[in-house]
mmCIF file of C-alpha atoms in Angstrom:
data_model
loop_
_atom_site.group_PDB
_atom_site.id
_atom_site.type_symbol
_atom_site.label_atom_id
_atom_site.label_comp_id
_atom_site.label_asym_id
_atom_site.label_seq_id
_atom_site.Cartn_x
_atom_site.Cartn_y
_atom_site.Cartn_z
ATOM 1 C CA GLN A 1043 98.174 117.582 0.403
ATOM 2 C CA VAL A 1044 96.402 114.244 0.235
ATOM 3 C CA MET A 1045 93.129 116.174 -0.361
ATOM 4 C CA GLY A 1046 94.902 117.822 -3.284
ATOM 5 C CA LEU A 1047 95.912 114.496 -4.734
ATOM 6 C CA GLU A 1048 92.307 113.223 -4.322
ATOM 7 C CA LYS A 1049 91.076 116.265 -6.223
ATOM 8 C CA LEU A 1050 93.635 115.580 -8.962
ATOM 9 C CA GLY A 1051 92.480 111.903 -8.899
ATOM 10 C CA GLU A 1052 88.902 113.082 -9.545
ATOM 11 C CA PHE A 1053 90.043 114.985 -12.650
ATOM 12 C CA ILE A 1054 91.920 111.905 -13.855
ATOM 13 C CA ILE A 1055 88.909 109.697 -13.309
ATOM 14 C CA MET A 1056 86.740 111.917 -15.490
ATOM 15 C CA ASP A 1057 89.349 112.182 -18.232
ATOM 16 C CA LYS A 1058 88.062 110.062 -21.122
ATOM 17 C CA TYR A 1059 91.569 109.440 -22.413
ATOM 18 C CA LEU A 1060 92.377 107.662 -19.137
ATOM 19 C CA THR A 1061 89.679 105.040 -19.503
ATOM 20 C CA LYS A 1062 90.518 101.470 -20.325
ATOM 21 C CA TYR A 1063 89.005 101.849 -23.842
ATOM 22 C CA TYR A 1064 91.440 104.576 -24.808
ATOM 23 C CA ALA A 1065 94.421 103.183 -22.868
ATOM 24 C CA THR A 1066 94.177 99.811 -24.694
ATOM 25 C CA HIS A 1067 93.305 101.263 -28.099
ATOM 26 C CA PRO A 1068 95.987 100.677 -30.728
ATOM 27 C CA TYR A 1069 95.618 104.223 -32.080
ATOM 28 C CA TYR A 1070 94.227 106.385 -29.248
ATOM 29 C CA GLY A 1071 96.489 104.789 -26.599
ATOM 30 C CA ILE A 1072 99.038 107.530 -27.127
ATOM 31 C CA MET A 1073 96.529 110.052 -25.760
ATOM 32 C CA THR A 1074 96.540 108.124 -22.445
ATOM 33 C CA ILE A 1075 100.295 108.651 -22.153
ATOM 34 C CA LYS A 1076 100.029 112.363 -23.126
ATOM 35 C CA SER A 1077 97.291 112.970 -20.505
ATOM 36 C CA LEU A 1078 99.365 111.306 -17.767
ATOM 37 C CA ASN A 1079 102.394 113.325 -18.824
ATOM 38 C CA GLN A 1080 100.317 116.544 -18.583
ATOM 39 C CA TYR A 1081 98.993 115.750 -15.089
ATOM 40 C CA THR A 1082 102.479 114.672 -13.889
ATOM 41 C CA SER A 1083 104.397 117.673 -15.284
ATOM 42 C CA THR A 1084 101.944 120.202 -13.875
ATOM 43 C CA ASN A 1085 102.036 118.815 -10.328
ATOM 44 C CA PRO A 1086 105.318 119.607 -8.516
ATOM 45 C CA LEU A 1087 104.505 117.241 -5.655
ATOM 46 C CA VAL A 1088 104.540 114.026 -7.630
ATOM 47 C CA ASP A 1089 107.374 112.187 -9.257
ATOM 48 C CA GLU A 1090 105.033 110.081 -11.323
ATOM 49 C CA ILE A 1091 101.360 109.234 -11.850
ATOM 50 C CA LEU A 1092 100.601 105.681 -12.878
ATOM 51 C CA LEU A 1093 97.351 104.141 -14.144
ATOM 52 C CA TYR A 1094 96.555 100.434 -13.829
ATOM 53 C CA PHE A 1095 93.469 98.387 -14.621
ATOM 54 C CA GLN A 1096 93.108 95.405 -12.326
ATOM 55 C CA GLY A 1097 93.335 91.969 -13.900
ATOM 56 C CA GLY A 1098 95.807 93.175 -16.566
ATOM 57 C CA ASP A 1099 99.557 93.220 -16.839
ATOM 58 C CA THR A 1100 100.137 96.687 -18.275
ATOM 59 C CA ILE A 1101 100.681 99.851 -16.227
ATOM 60 C CA TYR A 1102 100.598 103.309 -17.820
ATOM 61 C CA SER A 1103 102.902 106.204 -16.958
ATOM 62 C CA SER A 1104 103.857 109.648 -18.235
ATOM 63 C CA ILE A 1105 106.677 108.160 -20.313
ATOM 64 C CA GLY A 1106 104.806 105.130 -21.779
ATOM 65 C CA SER A 1107 103.253 101.844 -20.910
ATOM 66 C CA MET A 1108 105.077 98.820 -19.521
ATOM 67 C CA SER A 1109 104.486 95.605 -17.651
ATOM 68 C CA VAL A 1110 104.204 95.715 -13.857
ATOM 69 C CA ASP A 1111 107.351 93.547 -13.698
ATOM 70 C CA THR A 1112 109.264 96.075 -15.811
ATOM 71 C CA LEU A 1113 108.077 98.929 -13.602
ATOM 72 C CA LEU A 1114 109.380 97.139 -10.518
ATOM 73 C CA GLN A 1115 112.656 96.135 -12.127
ATOM 74 C CA LYS A 1116 113.591 99.251 -14.011
ATOM 75 C CA ARG A 1117 111.544 102.284 -12.797
ATOM 76 C CA TYR A 1118 110.701 101.716 -9.146
ATOM 77 C CA PRO A 1119 112.586 98.720 -7.670
ATOM 78 C CA PHE A 1120 110.984 98.861 -4.212
ATOM 79 C CA SER A 1121 113.370 97.290 -1.785
ATOM 80 C CA ASP A 1122 110.836 96.350 0.931
ATOM 81 C CA TRP A 1123 107.547 95.903 -0.965
ATOM 82 C CA PRO A 1124 107.665 92.420 -2.565
ATOM 83 C CA SER A 1125 103.815 92.330 -2.666
ATOM 84 C CA PHE A 1126 103.394 95.449 -4.768
ATOM 85 C CA ALA A 1127 102.078 93.519 -7.842
ATOM 86 C CA GLN A 1128 99.568 91.625 -5.697
ATOM 87 C CA ASP A 1129 98.518 94.743 -3.739
ATOM 88 C CA ILE A 1130 97.799 96.867 -6.835
ATOM 89 C CA ASP A 1131 95.732 94.095 -8.279
ATOM 90 C CA SER A 1132 93.541 93.647 -5.121
ATOM 91 C CA ILE A 1133 93.083 96.919 -3.253
ATOM 92 C CA ASN A 1134 89.639 98.376 -2.981
ATOM 93 C CA SER A 1135 90.308 101.409 -0.779
ATOM 94 C CA SER A 1136 92.974 104.094 -0.688
ATOM 95 C CA VAL A 1137 96.414 102.991 0.502
ATOM 96 C CA ILE A 1138 99.489 104.986 1.338
ATOM 97 C CA ARG A 1139 102.900 103.483 1.945
ATOM 98 C CA LEU A 1140 106.541 104.533 2.328
ATOM 99 C CA SER A 1141 109.041 102.311 0.589
ATOM 100 C CA GLY A 1142 112.719 102.476 -0.324
ATOM 101 C CA VAL A 1143 113.677 102.516 -3.974
ATOM 102 C CA ARG A 1144 117.155 101.384 -5.073
ATOM 103 C CA VAL A 1145 118.810 104.123 -7.167
ATOM 104 C CA SER A 1146 122.296 102.533 -7.311
ATOM 105 C CA GLN A 1147 124.115 99.495 -6.126
ATOM 106 C CA ASP A 1148 124.143 100.650 -2.426
ATOM 107 C CA LYS A 1149 121.996 103.746 -2.471
ATOM 108 C CA TYR A 1150 118.246 103.992 -1.666
ATOM 109 C CA LYS A 1151 115.757 106.836 -1.473
ATOM 110 C CA ASN A 1152 112.399 106.771 0.248
ATOM 111 C CA MET A 1153 109.354 107.153 -1.947
ATOM 112 C CA MET A 1154 105.795 107.663 -0.782
ATOM 113 C CA VAL A 1155 103.168 105.805 -2.824
ATOM 114 C CA TYR A 1156 99.488 106.698 -2.676
ATOM 115 C CA MET A 1157 97.069 104.307 -4.382
ATOM 116 C CA MET A 1158 93.594 105.602 -5.166
ATOM 117 C CA PRO A 1159 91.010 103.171 -6.625
ATOM 118 C CA ILE A 1160 88.705 104.323 -9.351
ATOM 119 C CA PRO A 1161 85.061 103.677 -8.306
ATOM 120 C CA GLN A 1162 83.824 100.569 -10.150
ATOM 121 C CA THR A 1163 80.449 102.291 -10.650
ATOM 122 C CA LEU A 1164 82.152 104.441 -13.281
ATOM 123 C CA TYR A 1165 83.763 101.669 -15.330
ATOM 124 C CA PRO A 1166 83.147 97.901 -15.467
ATOM 125 C CA THR A 1167 86.871 97.219 -14.868
ATOM 126 C CA SER A 1168 88.380 98.493 -11.592
ATOM 127 C CA GLY A 1169 91.266 100.905 -12.130
ATOM 128 C CA ILE A 1170 93.935 102.228 -9.769
ATOM 129 C CA ILE A 1171 95.632 105.635 -9.863
ATOM 130 C CA VAL A 1172 99.062 105.552 -8.231
ATOM 131 C CA PHE A 1173 100.818 108.723 -7.185
ATOM 132 C CA VAL A 1174 104.550 108.302 -6.478
ATOM 133 C CA MET A 1175 106.308 111.059 -4.488
ATOM 134 C CA GLU A 1176 109.696 111.511 -2.918
ATOM 135 C CA GLU A 1177 109.553 111.558 0.871
ATOM 136 C CA ARG A 1178 111.314 114.875 0.855
ATOM 137 C CA VAL A 1179 108.035 116.445 -0.237
ATOM 138 C CA LEU A 1180 106.683 115.750 3.249
ATOM 139 C CA SER A 1181 109.924 116.885 4.845
ATOM 140 C CA ASP A 1182 109.788 120.185 2.989
ATOM 141 C CA LEU A 1183 106.195 120.692 4.270
ATOM 142 C CA PHE A 1184 107.217 119.917 7.833
ATOM 143 C CA GLU A 1185 110.165 122.282 7.646
ATOM 144 C CA SER A 1186 108.076 125.201 6.330
ATOM 145 C CA ALA A 1187 105.496 124.585 9.066
ATOM 146 C CA PHE A 1188 107.893 124.418 12.006
ATOM 147 C CA GLY A 1189 110.669 126.793 10.946
ATOM 148 C CA ASP A 1190 113.553 126.955 13.401
ATOM 149 C CA ILE A 1191 111.877 125.119 16.247
ATOM 150 C CA SER A 1192 113.906 122.070 17.451
ATOM 151 C CA ASN A 1193 111.466 119.183 17.163
ATOM 152 C CA ALA A 1194 110.712 115.765 15.730
ATOM 153 C CA LEU A 1195 107.532 114.971 13.897
ATOM 154 C CA TYR A 1196 106.044 111.521 13.236
ATOM 155 C CA LEU A 1197 103.241 110.704 10.867
ATOM 156 C CA PHE A 1198 101.132 107.559 11.410
ATOM 157 C CA ASP A 1199 98.406 106.170 9.149
ATOM 158 C CA GLU A 1200 94.943 104.972 10.264
ATOM 159 C CA ASN A 1201 96.442 101.616 11.215
ATOM 160 C CA GLN A 1202 99.013 103.198 13.511
ATOM 161 C CA GLN A 1203 101.856 102.401 11.090
ATOM 162 C CA MET A 1204 104.511 105.129 10.764
ATOM 163 C CA ILE A 1205 104.415 106.676 7.301
ATOM 164 C CA SER A 1206 107.178 109.237 7.707
ATOM 165 C CA SER A 1207 109.279 111.144 10.300
ATOM 166 C CA TRP A 1208 111.165 114.387 10.251
ATOM 167 C CA LYS A 1209 113.660 115.932 12.637
ATOM 168 C CA HIS A 1210 115.192 119.446 12.949
ATOM 169 C CA ASP A 1211 118.043 120.320 15.257
ATOM 170 C CA THR A 1212 117.388 117.486 17.652
ATOM 171 C CA SER A 1213 118.897 114.163 18.605
ATOM 172 C CA ILE A 1214 115.564 112.575 19.673
ATOM 173 C CA SER A 1215 115.642 108.845 19.141
ATOM 174 C CA LEU A 1216 112.620 106.735 19.778
ATOM 175 C CA ASP A 1217 112.832 102.982 20.262
ATOM 176 C CA GLU A 1218 110.051 100.695 18.893
ATOM 177 C CA GLN A 1219 108.102 100.685 22.186
ATOM 178 C CA SER A 1220 108.108 104.536 22.304
ATOM 179 C CA LEU A 1221 106.928 104.710 18.685
ATOM 180 C CA VAL A 1222 104.037 102.383 19.520
ATOM 181 C CA SER A 1223 103.142 104.566 22.554
ATOM 182 C CA ILE A 1224 102.940 107.795 20.613
ATOM 183 C CA SER A 1225 101.063 106.151 17.750
ATOM 184 C CA GLU A 1226 98.315 105.405 20.256
ATOM 185 C CA MET A 1227 98.212 108.885 21.721
ATOM 186 C CA ASP A 1228 94.910 110.796 21.992
ATOM 187 C CA GLU A 1229 94.722 114.223 20.480
ATOM 188 C CA GLY A 1230 96.064 117.045 22.685
ATOM 189 C CA ILE A 1231 99.245 117.800 24.526
ATOM 190 C CA GLN A 1232 101.189 115.513 26.860
ATOM 191 C CA ILE A 1233 104.546 115.470 28.505
ATOM 192 C CA LEU A 1234 107.065 112.798 27.535
ATOM 193 C CA ASN A 1235 110.446 112.238 29.193
ATOM 194 C CA LEU A 1236 113.260 110.965 27.009
ATOM 195 C CA GLU A 1237 116.877 110.696 28.147
ATOM 196 C CA ASP A 1238 116.212 112.999 31.169
ATOM 197 C CA THR A 1239 114.668 115.649 28.903
ATOM 198 C CA ASP A 1240 110.984 116.646 29.033
ATOM 199 C CA TYR A 1241 109.237 117.056 25.693
ATOM 200 C CA SER A 1242 105.790 118.470 24.940
ATOM 201 C CA THR A 1243 104.118 116.044 22.556
ATOM 202 C CA ILE A 1244 101.330 117.539 20.433
ATOM 203 C CA ALA A 1245 99.047 114.989 18.725
ATOM 204 C CA VAL A 1246 96.534 115.964 16.037
ATOM 205 C CA LYS A 1247 94.407 113.543 13.983
ATOM 206 C CA SER A 1248 93.308 114.502 10.496
ATOM 207 C CA ASP A 1249 89.582 114.492 9.838
ATOM 208 C CA LEU A 1250 90.211 113.646 6.214
ATOM 209 C CA ASN A 1251 92.076 110.343 6.556
ATOM 210 C CA SER A 1252 92.501 109.617 10.275
ATOM 211 C CA TRP A 1253 96.285 110.047 10.081
ATOM 212 C CA LEU A 1254 97.972 111.026 13.315
ATOM 213 C CA TYR A 1255 100.579 113.771 13.442
ATOM 214 C CA VAL A 1256 102.698 113.740 16.585
ATOM 215 C CA SER A 1257 105.284 116.487 17.229
ATOM 216 C CA LEU A 1258 107.936 116.359 20.050
ATOM 217 C CA ILE A 1259 109.270 119.731 21.105
ATOM 218 C CA PRO A 1260 111.617 120.377 24.023
ATOM 219 C CA GLN A 1261 109.406 121.731 26.829
ATOM 220 C CA ASP A 1262 111.409 124.880 27.368
ATOM 221 C CA GLN A 1263 111.169 125.844 23.691
ATOM 222 C CA PHE A 1264 107.526 124.931 23.476
ATOM 223 C CA PHE A 1265 106.418 127.198 26.346
ATOM 224 C CA ALA A 1266 108.682 130.004 25.137
ATOM 225 C CA LYS A 1267 106.855 129.924 21.830
ATOM 226 C CA VAL A 1268 103.482 129.721 23.483
ATOM 227 C CA ALA A 1269 104.258 132.679 25.731
ATOM 228 C CA HIS A 1270 105.305 134.723 22.685
ATOM 229 C CA ILE A 1271 102.133 133.788 20.826
ATOM 230 C CA ASP A 1272 99.980 134.540 23.825
ATOM 231 C CA THR A 1273 101.493 138.033 24.113
ATOM 232 C CA LEU A 1274 101.106 138.630 20.381
ATOM 233 C CA LEU A 1275 97.491 137.563 20.586
ATOM 234 C CA ILE A 1276 96.687 140.080 23.269
ATOM 235 C CA ILE A 1277 98.364 142.928 21.394
ATOM 236 C CA VAL A 1278 96.530 142.095 18.174
ATOM 237 C CA ILE A 1279 93.183 141.908 19.863
ATOM 238 C CA VAL A 1280 93.658 145.246 21.673
ATOM 239 C CA ILE A 1281 94.671 147.080 18.479
ATOM 240 C CA THR A 1282 91.773 145.452 16.663
ATOM 241 C CA ILE A 1283 89.254 146.660 19.231
ATOM 242 C CA ILE A 1284 90.589 150.200 19.118
ATOM 243 C CA PHE A 1285 90.725 150.619 15.362
ATOM 244 C CA GLY A 1286 88.445 147.990 13.961
ATOM 245 C CA GLY A 1287 85.354 147.962 16.115
ATOM 246 C CA VAL A 1288 83.240 144.962 16.792
ATOM 247 C CA VAL A 1289 83.257 143.498 13.290
ATOM 248 C CA ALA A 1290 87.081 143.491 12.926
ATOM 249 C CA TYR A 1291 87.387 142.071 16.480
ATOM 250 C CA LYS A 1292 85.202 139.055 15.521
ATOM 251 C CA LEU A 1293 87.330 138.443 12.415
ATOM 252 C CA ALA A 1294 90.546 138.569 14.462
ATOM 253 C CA LYS A 1295 89.088 136.206 17.044
ATOM 254 C CA GLN A 1296 88.278 133.714 14.299
ATOM 255 C CA GLN A 1297 91.746 134.032 12.801
ATOM 256 C CA TYR A 1298 93.589 133.447 16.068
ATOM 257 C CA ASN A 1299 91.208 130.993 17.660
ATOM 258 C CA PRO A 1300 93.404 127.940 16.877
ATOM 259 C CA ILE A 1301 96.415 129.651 18.404
ATOM 260 C CA TYR A 1302 94.402 130.608 21.463
ATOM 261 C CA LYS A 1303 93.300 126.954 21.901
ATOM 262 C CA LEU A 1304 96.926 125.898 21.604
ATOM 263 C CA CYS A 1305 97.879 128.279 24.349
ATOM 264 C CA GLN A 1306 95.119 127.046 26.590
ATOM 265 C CA LEU A 1307 96.183 123.431 26.027
ATOM 266 C CA ALA A 1308 99.712 124.344 26.865
ATOM 267 C CA LYS A 1309 98.736 126.067 30.100
ATOM 268 C CA THR A 1310 96.570 123.037 31.055
ATOM 269 C CA ALA A 1311 99.476 120.643 30.321
ATOM 270 C CA SER A 1312 101.881 122.700 32.411
#
């Protein structure tokens, strides 16, 4: 999903209406707002796309331009990000952060903010593209990936800071020390005991941004799933050999190779 946002960011960077010249123009500035509105409305993942040019005070959104202070007071009053204005004016590499936004007197919702700098080689003034998304976007992706498996999933950034977490049908509760431990895990499968229950922990690091995904699954469920997948793999390969010949067999092997590796890792861990 981050790769998708980066691709979208590349389109935004090349859009002439989203340059500082057009954004600050008294007549053509409306085209900047229209372009941001188009990008935001056609991307179901994002709640808002913001454009900011460092050193200024104005930030541009799909509904209009405003000062950074107005954005923080009226649109996105981040409850635990007091340095937002300073951060957006100084970052020089991509940053992602989860922060609460106050939606009423005593109600908050978590928003994920992804800041993507515009390369200064393109324009003399550094610009920042800011994607704002609800945390539930990640939760929906996790749920579709894991289905009905009881598990907890934790997502850490390249600095080992937790970005998000998701749980399904489990009462797993990690204290601060346990979170630090799993954030430092190597890729692969390990066994973790929590409250007298053994969990299989699966850690995978993204090649794109070095984020670490750690899933905790009750060990009995994990191996039941692995056994089912292993059996299914054998059946598919046998049928493929009989009816597809050598070429189809190679294709099936490529398709199921990640599942096969997962099975082998599980057997090694057990």
